[in-house]
Coordinates of C-alpha atoms and ligand atoms in Angstrom, one line a residue:
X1 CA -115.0 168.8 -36.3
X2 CA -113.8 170.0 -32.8
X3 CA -111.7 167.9 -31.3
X4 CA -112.0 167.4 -27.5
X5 CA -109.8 166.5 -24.5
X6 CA -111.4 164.1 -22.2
X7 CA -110.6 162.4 -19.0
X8 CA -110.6 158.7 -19.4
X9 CA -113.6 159.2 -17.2
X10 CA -115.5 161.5 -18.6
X11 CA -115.1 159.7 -22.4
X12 CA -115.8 156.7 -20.8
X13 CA -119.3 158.2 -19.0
X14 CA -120.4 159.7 -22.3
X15 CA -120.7 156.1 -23.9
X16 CA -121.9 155.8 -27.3
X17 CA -122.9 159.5 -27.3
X18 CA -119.4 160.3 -28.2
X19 CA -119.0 157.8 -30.7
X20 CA -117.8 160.1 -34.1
X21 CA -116.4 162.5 -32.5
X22 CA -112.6 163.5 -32.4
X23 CA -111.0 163.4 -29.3
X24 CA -107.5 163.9 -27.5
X25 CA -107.1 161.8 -24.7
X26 CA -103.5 161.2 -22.4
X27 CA -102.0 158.6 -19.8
X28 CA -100.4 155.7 -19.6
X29 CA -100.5 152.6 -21.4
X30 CA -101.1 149.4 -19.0
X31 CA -100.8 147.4 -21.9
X32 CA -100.3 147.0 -25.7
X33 CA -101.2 143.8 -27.3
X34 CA -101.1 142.5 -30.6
X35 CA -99.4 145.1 -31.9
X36 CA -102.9 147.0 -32.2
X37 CA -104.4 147.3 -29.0
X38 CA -103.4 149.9 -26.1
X39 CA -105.2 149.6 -23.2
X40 CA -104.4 153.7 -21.6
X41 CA -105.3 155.0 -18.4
X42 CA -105.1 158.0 -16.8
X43 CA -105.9 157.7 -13.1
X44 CA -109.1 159.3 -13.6
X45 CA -110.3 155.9 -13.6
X46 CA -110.0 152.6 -12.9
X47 CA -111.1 151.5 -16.3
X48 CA -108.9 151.9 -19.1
X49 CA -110.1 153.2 -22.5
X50 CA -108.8 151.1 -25.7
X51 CA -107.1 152.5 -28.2
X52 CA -106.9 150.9 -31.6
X53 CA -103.9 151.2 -34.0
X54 CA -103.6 150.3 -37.5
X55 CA -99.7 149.3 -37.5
X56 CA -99.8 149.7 -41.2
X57 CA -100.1 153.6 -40.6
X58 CA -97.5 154.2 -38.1
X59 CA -93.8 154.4 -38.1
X60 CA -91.9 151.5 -36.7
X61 CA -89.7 153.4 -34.6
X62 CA -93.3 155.1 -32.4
X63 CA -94.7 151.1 -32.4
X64 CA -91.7 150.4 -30.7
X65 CA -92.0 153.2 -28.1
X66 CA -95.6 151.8 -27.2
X67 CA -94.1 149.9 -24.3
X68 CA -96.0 149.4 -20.4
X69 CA -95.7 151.8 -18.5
X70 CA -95.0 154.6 -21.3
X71 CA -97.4 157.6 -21.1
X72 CA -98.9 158.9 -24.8
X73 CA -101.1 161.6 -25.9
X74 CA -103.5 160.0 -28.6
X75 CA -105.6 161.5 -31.1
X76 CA -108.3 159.9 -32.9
X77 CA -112.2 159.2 -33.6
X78 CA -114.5 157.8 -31.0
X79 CA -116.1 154.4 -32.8
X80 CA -118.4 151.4 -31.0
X81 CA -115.8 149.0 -29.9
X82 CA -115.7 145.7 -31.8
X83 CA -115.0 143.8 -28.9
X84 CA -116.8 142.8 -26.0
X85 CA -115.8 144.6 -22.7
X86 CA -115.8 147.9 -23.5
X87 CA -118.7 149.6 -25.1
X88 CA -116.5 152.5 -26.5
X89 CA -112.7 153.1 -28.2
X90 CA -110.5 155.0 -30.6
X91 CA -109.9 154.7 -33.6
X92 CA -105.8 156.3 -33.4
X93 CA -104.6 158.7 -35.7
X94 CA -102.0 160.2 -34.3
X95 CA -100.3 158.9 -31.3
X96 CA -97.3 161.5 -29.1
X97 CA -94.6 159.4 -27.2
X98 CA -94.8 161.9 -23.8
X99 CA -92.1 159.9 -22.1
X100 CA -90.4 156.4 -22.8
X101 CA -90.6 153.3 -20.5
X102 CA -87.4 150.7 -20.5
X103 CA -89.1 147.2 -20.7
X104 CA -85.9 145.9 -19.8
X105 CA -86.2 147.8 -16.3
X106 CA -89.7 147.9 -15.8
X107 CA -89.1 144.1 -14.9
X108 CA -88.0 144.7 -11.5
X109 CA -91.3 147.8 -10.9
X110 CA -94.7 147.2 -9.8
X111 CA -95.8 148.6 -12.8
X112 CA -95.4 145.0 -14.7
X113 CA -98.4 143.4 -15.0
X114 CA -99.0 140.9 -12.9
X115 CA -99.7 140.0 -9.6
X116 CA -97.6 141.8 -6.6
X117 CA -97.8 141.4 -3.3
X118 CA -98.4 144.9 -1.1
X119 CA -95.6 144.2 0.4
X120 CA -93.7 145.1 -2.7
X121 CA -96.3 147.9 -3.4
X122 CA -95.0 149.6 -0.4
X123 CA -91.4 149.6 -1.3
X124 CA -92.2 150.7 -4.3
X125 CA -95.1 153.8 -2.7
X126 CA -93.4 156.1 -5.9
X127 CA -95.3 153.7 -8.3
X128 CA -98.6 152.4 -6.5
X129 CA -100.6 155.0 -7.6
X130 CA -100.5 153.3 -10.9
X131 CA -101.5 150.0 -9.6
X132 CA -105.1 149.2 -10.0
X133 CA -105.3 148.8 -6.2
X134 CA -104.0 151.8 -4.9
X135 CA -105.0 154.2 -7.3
X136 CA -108.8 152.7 -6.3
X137 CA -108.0 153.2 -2.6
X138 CA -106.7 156.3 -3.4
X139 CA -110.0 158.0 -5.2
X140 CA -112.3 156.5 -2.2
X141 CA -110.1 158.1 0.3
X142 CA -110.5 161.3 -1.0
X143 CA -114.1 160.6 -1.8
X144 CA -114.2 160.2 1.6
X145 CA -112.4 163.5 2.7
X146 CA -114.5 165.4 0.2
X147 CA -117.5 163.9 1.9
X148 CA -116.8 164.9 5.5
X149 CA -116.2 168.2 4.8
X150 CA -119.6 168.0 2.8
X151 CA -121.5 166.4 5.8
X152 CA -119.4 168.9 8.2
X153 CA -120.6 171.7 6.0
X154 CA -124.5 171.0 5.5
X155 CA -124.5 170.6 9.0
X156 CA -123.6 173.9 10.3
X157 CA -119.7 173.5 11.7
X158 CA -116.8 175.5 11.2
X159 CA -113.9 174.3 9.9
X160 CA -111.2 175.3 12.1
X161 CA -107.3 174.5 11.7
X162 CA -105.6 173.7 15.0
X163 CA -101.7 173.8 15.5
X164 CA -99.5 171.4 14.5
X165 CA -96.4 172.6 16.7
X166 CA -98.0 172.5 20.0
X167 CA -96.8 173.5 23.9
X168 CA -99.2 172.0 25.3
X169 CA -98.2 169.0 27.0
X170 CA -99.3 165.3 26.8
X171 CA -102.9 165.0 27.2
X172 CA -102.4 161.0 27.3
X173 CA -103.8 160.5 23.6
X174 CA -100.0 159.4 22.7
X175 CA -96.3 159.5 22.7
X176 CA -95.3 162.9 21.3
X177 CA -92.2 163.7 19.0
X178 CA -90.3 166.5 19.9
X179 CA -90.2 169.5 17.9
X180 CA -86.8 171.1 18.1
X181 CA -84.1 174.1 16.3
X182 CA -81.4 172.8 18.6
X183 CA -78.3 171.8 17.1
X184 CA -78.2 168.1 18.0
X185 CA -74.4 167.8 16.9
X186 CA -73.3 170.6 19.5
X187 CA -73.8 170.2 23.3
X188 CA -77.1 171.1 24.3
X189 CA -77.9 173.7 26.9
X190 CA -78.9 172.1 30.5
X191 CA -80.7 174.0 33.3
X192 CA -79.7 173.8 37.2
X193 CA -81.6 169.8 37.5
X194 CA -79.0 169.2 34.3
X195 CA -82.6 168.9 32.0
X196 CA -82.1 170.2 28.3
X197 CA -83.4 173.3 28.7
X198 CA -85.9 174.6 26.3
X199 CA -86.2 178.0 27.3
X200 CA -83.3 178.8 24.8
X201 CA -85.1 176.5 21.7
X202 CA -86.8 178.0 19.2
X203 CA -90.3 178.7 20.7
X204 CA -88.3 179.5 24.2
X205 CA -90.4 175.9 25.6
X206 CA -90.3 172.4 25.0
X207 CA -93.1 171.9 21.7
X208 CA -93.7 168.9 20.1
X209 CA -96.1 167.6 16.9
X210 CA -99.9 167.4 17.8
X211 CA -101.3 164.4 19.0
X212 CA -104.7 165.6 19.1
X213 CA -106.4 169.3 17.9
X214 CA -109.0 168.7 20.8
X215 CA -108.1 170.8 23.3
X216 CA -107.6 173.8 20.6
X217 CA -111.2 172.4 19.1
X218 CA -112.8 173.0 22.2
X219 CA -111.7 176.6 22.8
X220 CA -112.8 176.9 19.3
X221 CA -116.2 175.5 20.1
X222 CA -116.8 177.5 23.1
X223 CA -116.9 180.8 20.8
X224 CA -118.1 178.9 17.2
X225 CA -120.7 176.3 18.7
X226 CA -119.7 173.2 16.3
X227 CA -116.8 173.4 14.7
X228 CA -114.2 170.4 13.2
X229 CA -110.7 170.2 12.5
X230 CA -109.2 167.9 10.0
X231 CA -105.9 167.2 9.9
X232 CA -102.2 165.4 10.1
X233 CA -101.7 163.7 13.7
X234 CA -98.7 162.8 15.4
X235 CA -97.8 159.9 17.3
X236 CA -94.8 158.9 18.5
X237 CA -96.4 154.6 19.1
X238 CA -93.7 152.3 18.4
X239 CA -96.3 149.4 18.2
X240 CA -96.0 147.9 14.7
X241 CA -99.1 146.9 14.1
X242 CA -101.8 147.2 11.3
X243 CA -103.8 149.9 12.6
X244 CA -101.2 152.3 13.6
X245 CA -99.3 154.8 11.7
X246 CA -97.2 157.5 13.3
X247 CA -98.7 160.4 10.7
X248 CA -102.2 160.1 10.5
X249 CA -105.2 162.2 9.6
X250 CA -107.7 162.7 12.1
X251 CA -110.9 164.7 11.7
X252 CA -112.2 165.8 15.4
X253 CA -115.6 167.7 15.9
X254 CA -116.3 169.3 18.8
X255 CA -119.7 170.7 19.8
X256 CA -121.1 173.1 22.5
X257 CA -124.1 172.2 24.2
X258 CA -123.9 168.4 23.1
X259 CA -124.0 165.6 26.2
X260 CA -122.6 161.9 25.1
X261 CA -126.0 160.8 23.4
X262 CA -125.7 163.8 21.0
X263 CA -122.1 162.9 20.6
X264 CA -123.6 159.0 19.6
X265 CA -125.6 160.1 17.2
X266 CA -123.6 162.4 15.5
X267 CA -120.7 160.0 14.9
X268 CA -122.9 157.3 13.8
X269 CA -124.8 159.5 11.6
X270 CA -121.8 161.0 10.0
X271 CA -120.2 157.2 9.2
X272 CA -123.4 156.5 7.7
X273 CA -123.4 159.7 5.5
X274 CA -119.8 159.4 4.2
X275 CA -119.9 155.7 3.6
X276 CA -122.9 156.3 1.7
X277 CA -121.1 159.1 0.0
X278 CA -118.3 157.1 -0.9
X279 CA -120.9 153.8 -2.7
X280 CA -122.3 156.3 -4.6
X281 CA -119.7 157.8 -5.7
X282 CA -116.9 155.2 -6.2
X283 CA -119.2 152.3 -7.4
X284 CA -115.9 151.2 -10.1
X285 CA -113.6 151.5 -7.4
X286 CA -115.2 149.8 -4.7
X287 CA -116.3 146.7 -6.7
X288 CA -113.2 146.1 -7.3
X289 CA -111.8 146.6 -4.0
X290 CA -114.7 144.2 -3.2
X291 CA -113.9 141.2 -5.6
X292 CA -110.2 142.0 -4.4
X293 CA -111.7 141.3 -0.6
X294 CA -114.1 138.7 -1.0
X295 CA -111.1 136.7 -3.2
X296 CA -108.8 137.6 0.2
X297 CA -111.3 136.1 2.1
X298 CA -111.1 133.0 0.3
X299 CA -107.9 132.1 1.0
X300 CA -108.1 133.0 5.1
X301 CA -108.7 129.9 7.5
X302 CA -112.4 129.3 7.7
X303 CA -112.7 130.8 11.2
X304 CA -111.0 133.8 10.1
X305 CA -113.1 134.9 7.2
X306 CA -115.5 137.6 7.2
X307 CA -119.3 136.3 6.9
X308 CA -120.3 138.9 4.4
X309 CA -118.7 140.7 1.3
X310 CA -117.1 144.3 1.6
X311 CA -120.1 145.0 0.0
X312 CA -122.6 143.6 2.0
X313 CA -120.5 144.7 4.8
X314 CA -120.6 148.6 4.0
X315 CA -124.8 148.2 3.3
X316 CA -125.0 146.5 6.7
X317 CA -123.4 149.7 8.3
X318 CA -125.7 152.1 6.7
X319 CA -128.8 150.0 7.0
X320 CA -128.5 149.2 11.1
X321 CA -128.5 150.8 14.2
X322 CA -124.9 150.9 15.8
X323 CA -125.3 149.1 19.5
X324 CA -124.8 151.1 22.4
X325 CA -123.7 149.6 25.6
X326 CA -121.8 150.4 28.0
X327 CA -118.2 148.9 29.3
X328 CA -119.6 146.9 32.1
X329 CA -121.8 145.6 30.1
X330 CA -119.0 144.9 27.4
X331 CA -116.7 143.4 30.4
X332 CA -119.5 140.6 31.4
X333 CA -120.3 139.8 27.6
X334 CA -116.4 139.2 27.1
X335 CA -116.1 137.7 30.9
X336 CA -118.7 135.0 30.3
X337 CA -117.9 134.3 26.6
X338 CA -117.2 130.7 25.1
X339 CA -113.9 132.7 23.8
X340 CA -112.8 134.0 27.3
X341 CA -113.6 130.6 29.4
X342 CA -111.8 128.2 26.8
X343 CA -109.0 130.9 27.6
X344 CA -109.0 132.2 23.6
X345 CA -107.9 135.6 24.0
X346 CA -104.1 136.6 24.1
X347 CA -104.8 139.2 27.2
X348 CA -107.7 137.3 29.0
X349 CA -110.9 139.1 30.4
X350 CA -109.6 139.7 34.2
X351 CA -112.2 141.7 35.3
X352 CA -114.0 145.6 35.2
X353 CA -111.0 148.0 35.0
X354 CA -109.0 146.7 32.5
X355 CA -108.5 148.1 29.3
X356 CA -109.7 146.4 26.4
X357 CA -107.3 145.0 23.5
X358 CA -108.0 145.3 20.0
X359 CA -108.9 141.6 20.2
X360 CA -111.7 141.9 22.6
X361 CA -113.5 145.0 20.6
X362 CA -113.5 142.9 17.7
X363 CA -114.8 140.2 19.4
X364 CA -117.7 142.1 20.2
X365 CA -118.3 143.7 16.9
X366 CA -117.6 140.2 14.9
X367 CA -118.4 137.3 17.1
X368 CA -121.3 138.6 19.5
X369 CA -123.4 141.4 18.0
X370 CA -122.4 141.0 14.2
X371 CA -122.6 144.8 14.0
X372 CA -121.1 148.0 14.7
X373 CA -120.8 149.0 18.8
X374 CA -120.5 152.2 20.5
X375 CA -119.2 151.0 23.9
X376 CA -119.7 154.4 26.8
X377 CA -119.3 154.7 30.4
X378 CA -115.5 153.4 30.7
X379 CA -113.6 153.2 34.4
X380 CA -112.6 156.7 34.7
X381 CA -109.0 155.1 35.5
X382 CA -108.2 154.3 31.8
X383 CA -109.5 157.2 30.0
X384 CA -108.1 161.0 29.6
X385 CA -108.7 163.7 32.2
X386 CA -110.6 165.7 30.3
X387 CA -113.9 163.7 30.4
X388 CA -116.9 164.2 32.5
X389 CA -117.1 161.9 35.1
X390 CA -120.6 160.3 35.8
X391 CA -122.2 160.7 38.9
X392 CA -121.3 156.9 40.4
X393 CA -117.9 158.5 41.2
X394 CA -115.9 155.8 39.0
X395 CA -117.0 156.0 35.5
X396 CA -116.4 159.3 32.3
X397 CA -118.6 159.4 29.6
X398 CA -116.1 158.0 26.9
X399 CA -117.4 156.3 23.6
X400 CA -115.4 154.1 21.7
X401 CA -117.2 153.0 18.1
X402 CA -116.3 149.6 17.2
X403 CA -115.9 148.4 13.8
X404 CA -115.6 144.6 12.3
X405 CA -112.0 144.1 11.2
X406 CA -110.9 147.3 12.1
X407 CA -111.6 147.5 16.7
X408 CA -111.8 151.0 17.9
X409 CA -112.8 153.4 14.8
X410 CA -113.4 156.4 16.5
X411 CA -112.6 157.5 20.3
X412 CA -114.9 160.6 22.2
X413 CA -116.6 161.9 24.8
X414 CA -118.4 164.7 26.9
X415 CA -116.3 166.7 28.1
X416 CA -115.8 167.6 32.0
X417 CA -117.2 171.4 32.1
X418 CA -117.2 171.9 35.5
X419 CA -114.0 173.6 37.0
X420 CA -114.2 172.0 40.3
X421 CA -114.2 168.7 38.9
X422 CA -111.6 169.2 36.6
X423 CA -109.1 170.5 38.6
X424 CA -109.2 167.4 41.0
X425 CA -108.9 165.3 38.0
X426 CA -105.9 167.0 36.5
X427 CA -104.7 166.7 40.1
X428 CA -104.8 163.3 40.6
X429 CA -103.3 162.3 37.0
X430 CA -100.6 164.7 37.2
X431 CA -102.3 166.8 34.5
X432 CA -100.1 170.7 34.2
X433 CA -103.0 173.2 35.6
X434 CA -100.3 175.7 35.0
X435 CA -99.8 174.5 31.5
X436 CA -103.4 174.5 30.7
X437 CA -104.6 177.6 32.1
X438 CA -106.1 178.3 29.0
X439 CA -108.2 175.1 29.4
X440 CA -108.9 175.7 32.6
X441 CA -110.3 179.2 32.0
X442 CA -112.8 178.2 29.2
X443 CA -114.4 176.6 32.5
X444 CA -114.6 180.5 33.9
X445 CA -116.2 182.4 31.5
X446 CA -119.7 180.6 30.5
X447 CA -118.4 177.2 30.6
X448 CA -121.1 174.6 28.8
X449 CA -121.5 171.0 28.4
X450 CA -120.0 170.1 25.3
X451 CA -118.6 166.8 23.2
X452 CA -116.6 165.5 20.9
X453 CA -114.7 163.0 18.9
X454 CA -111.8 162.1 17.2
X455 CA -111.7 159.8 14.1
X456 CA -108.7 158.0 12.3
X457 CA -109.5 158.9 8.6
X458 CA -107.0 155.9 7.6
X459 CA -108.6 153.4 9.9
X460 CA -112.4 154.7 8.0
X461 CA -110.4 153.6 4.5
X462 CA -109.3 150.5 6.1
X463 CA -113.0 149.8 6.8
X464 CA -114.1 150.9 3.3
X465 CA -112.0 149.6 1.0
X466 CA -111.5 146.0 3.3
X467 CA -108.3 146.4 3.4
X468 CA -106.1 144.8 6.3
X469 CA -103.1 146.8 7.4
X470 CA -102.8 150.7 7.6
X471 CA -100.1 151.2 5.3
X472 CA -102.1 150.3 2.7
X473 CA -104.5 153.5 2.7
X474 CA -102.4 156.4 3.1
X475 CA -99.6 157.8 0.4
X476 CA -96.5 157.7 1.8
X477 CA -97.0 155.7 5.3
X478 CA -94.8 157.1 8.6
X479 CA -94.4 154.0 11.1
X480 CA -90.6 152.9 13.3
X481 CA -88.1 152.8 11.2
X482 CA -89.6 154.1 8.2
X483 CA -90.2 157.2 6.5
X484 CA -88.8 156.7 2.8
X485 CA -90.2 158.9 0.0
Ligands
ATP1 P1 -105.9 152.8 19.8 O1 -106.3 152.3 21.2 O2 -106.4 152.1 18.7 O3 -104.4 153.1 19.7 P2 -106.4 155.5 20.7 O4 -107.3 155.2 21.9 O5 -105.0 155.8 21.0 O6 -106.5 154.3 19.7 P3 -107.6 158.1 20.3 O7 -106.5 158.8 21.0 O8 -108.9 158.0 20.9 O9 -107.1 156.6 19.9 O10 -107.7 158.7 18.8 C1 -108.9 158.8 18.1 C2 -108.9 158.0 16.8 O11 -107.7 158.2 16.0 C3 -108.9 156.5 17.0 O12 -110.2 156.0 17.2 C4 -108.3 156.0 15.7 O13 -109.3 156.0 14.7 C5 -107.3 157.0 15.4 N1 -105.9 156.7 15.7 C6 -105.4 156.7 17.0 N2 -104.1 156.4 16.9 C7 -103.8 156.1 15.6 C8 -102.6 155.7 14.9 N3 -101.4 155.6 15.6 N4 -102.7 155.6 13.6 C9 -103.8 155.7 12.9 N5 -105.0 156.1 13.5 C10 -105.0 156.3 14.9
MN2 MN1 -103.3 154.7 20.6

């Protein structure tokens, strides 16, 4: 008999058809009871496989070893399980002690278990991905990944990479953090106006960390057609909320010869695809993350809960047109609301102009369509310089898509191609022209309509797994005052 190594997947797929067989399997134990049973996973799952050991056969001084938390490598013969729950386990023969766990210390861990907070999953980000939770959030996410760079792929873009030091200055998606060599202990060198001056730092000018790969995307595009980056983003907010991080990963597509509507229906179509992607492929994870939900629901005030399941939630996404209106429309929905008039809103509805709060795109989204929204057409006056403005003279063709629980999922728009326009543009908001002369020249040499998006891959696991704050979706979360691990 040969005797295989198996994920805890992989055994665990093959079912009864393994059943005889010898097998080597490796992880951690999550629990050992009765002296007999281990329950071992190895992240490959979320289910654990059982392992069954005769303590008549085994020294005392491994039994004692078999603590939570320790990792093992077991060797044994697959039989039908006895009990109910699983339909598969093994028979032990041989069990390695890989490395010890204290029970004495693993009081004070996460990895006890029992119920903790995800508060005290965060502190503890060096042991969540063993938590049932996070190492389920974990494998959607990169479900998700893997299934944007499939969709990206099938559909004929070019993956590009776009710097992550940049010189190009603000383009108003965010505050920036400085990227410097200077020695911040020692005086630093000032020009004539008694500025730092930058000229004598590293790249000889002031850089700082990406906020956005756009404007690299669209040079890109104007030589590849469609192409999309995918990758970390920097942004210096110091809003503590839950939908902001200060590292984030943003995946931003940019396409030649694509006006707004194209743009719509691309970044519909692509949610649909990878949250499809993601049900099919995660069905263990996500029902858990959904019971996990639907019991969080349970416990919110009635007026906060969400009407349907995370499960019902994610089919109602896939199986529904997003609405598409645009902000003026949005701005007399919100005006004339029940919400707005009995003065409901923290930052209330004062008119067209104003920039919408995270409050009033959910309101939207959960209160007056019950679906996803793609608002377009915003006030020129509160979006970046860089989109095409619309021929009333007041309005760019921006899209925000709007998603329940989450607000503003994914932020675009057509771009402004013509030169003329542009450069008044960049006048009146202060924009750099000598800065961006490189951005100014695409619009020289063959310039063509063209669109894009950005979207916050954290904020599309937030959505997925129905989780509530940020933190809880990426590894080792960047926000004020915090970068431990
Ligand atoms: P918001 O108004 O929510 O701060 P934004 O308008 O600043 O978003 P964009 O500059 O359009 O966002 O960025 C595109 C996308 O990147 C957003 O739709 C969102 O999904 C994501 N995103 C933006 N800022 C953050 C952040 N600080 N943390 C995580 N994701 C972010
Ligand atoms: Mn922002």
């Amino acid at each position: 008999m040969t005797m295989l190594n198996y994920t805890i997947k992989d055994l665990l797929n093959k079912g009864k058809e393994a059943v005889l067989q010898e097998v080597c399997v490796q992880g951690w134990v999550r629990s050992f009871r009765s002296n007999r049973f281990i329950a071992l996973n190895d992240g490959s799952t979320i289910r654990n496989i059982q392992l069954v050991v005769d303590f008549e056969n085994f020294d005392a001084e491994i039994l004692d070893k078999i603590n939570t938390a320790a990792s093992l490598k077991a060797i044994g013969e697959v039989i039908e399980s006895q009990g109910s729950g699983q339909e598969i386990e093994i028979q032990v023969q041989k069990i390695e002690i890989l490395g010890e766990s204290n029970p004495d210390e693993l009081q004070s861990t996460i990895l006890q278990p029992k119920a903790h907070s995800l508060e005290k999953l965060r502190e503890q980000a060096h042991h969540r991905f063993r938590t049932n939770t996070f190492g389920a959030i974990m494998r959607v996410r990169n479900s998700l990944m893997f299934a944007i760079h499939k969709y990206f792929n099938e559909n004929g873009f070019v993956y590009v990479n776009t710097p992550i030091i940049t010189g190009s200055d603000a383009e108003g998606a965010g505050e920036m953090f400085t990227v410097t060599n200077f020695d911040l202990e020692k005086d630093l060198p000032k020009n004539e106006e008694g500025n730092v001056d930058f000229s004598e730092d590293f790249f000889g000018r002031h850089t700082n960390l990406t906020v956005s790969g756009q404007l690299e995307a669209e040079v890109a595009a104007m030589g590849l057609g469609k192409v999309y980056t995918f990758g970390p983003t920097f942004r210096a907010e110091n809003s503590n909320t839950t939908r902001h991080l200060a590292e984030f990963w943003m995946i931003e597509p940019e396409m030649a010869f694509y006006n707004l509507d194209m743009n719509m229906d691309l970044a519909e179509d692509m949610l649909k695809y990878v949250i499809a992607y993601a049900i099919e492929n995660c069905p263990d994870d996500l029902k858990f993350l959904s019971d996990r939900f639907d019991k969080e629901q349970t416990q919110k005030p009635q007026n906060e809960r969400s009407e349907l399941s995370l499960m019902e939630r994610l089919e109602y996404v896939l199986h529904n047109n997003f609405v598409r209106l645009t902000y003026t429309e949005a701005i007399e929905i919100l005006q004339n609301s029940k919400h707005n008039q009995k003065k409901k809103f923290k930052y209330p509805i004062e008119g067209w102009g104003m920039d919408l709060q995270s409050e009033h795109e959910r309101y939207l989204v959960e209160k007056h369509f019950k679906s996803p929204v793609i608002l377009f057409d915003y006030p020129a006056k509160i979006k970046a310089f860089y989109m095409r403005l619309n021929d009333d003279g007041k309005t760019v063709r921006a899209m925000d898509v709007l998603f329940p629980g989450i607000g503003e999922i994914i932020g675009g728009s057509q771009r402004e191609e013509r030169l003329d326009v542009l450069d008044e543009k960049m006048d009146q908001l202060g924009v750099s022209k000598e800065n961006l002369w490189w951005y100014r020249d695409l619009r020289k040499f063959g310039t063509v309509p063209h669109s894009g998006f950005g979207l916050g891959l954290e904020r599309l696991v937030l959505f997925v797994c129905g989780m509530g704050n940020i933190r809880d979706v990426i590894p080792f979360p960047r926000t004020p005052k915090s970068a431990e691990f």
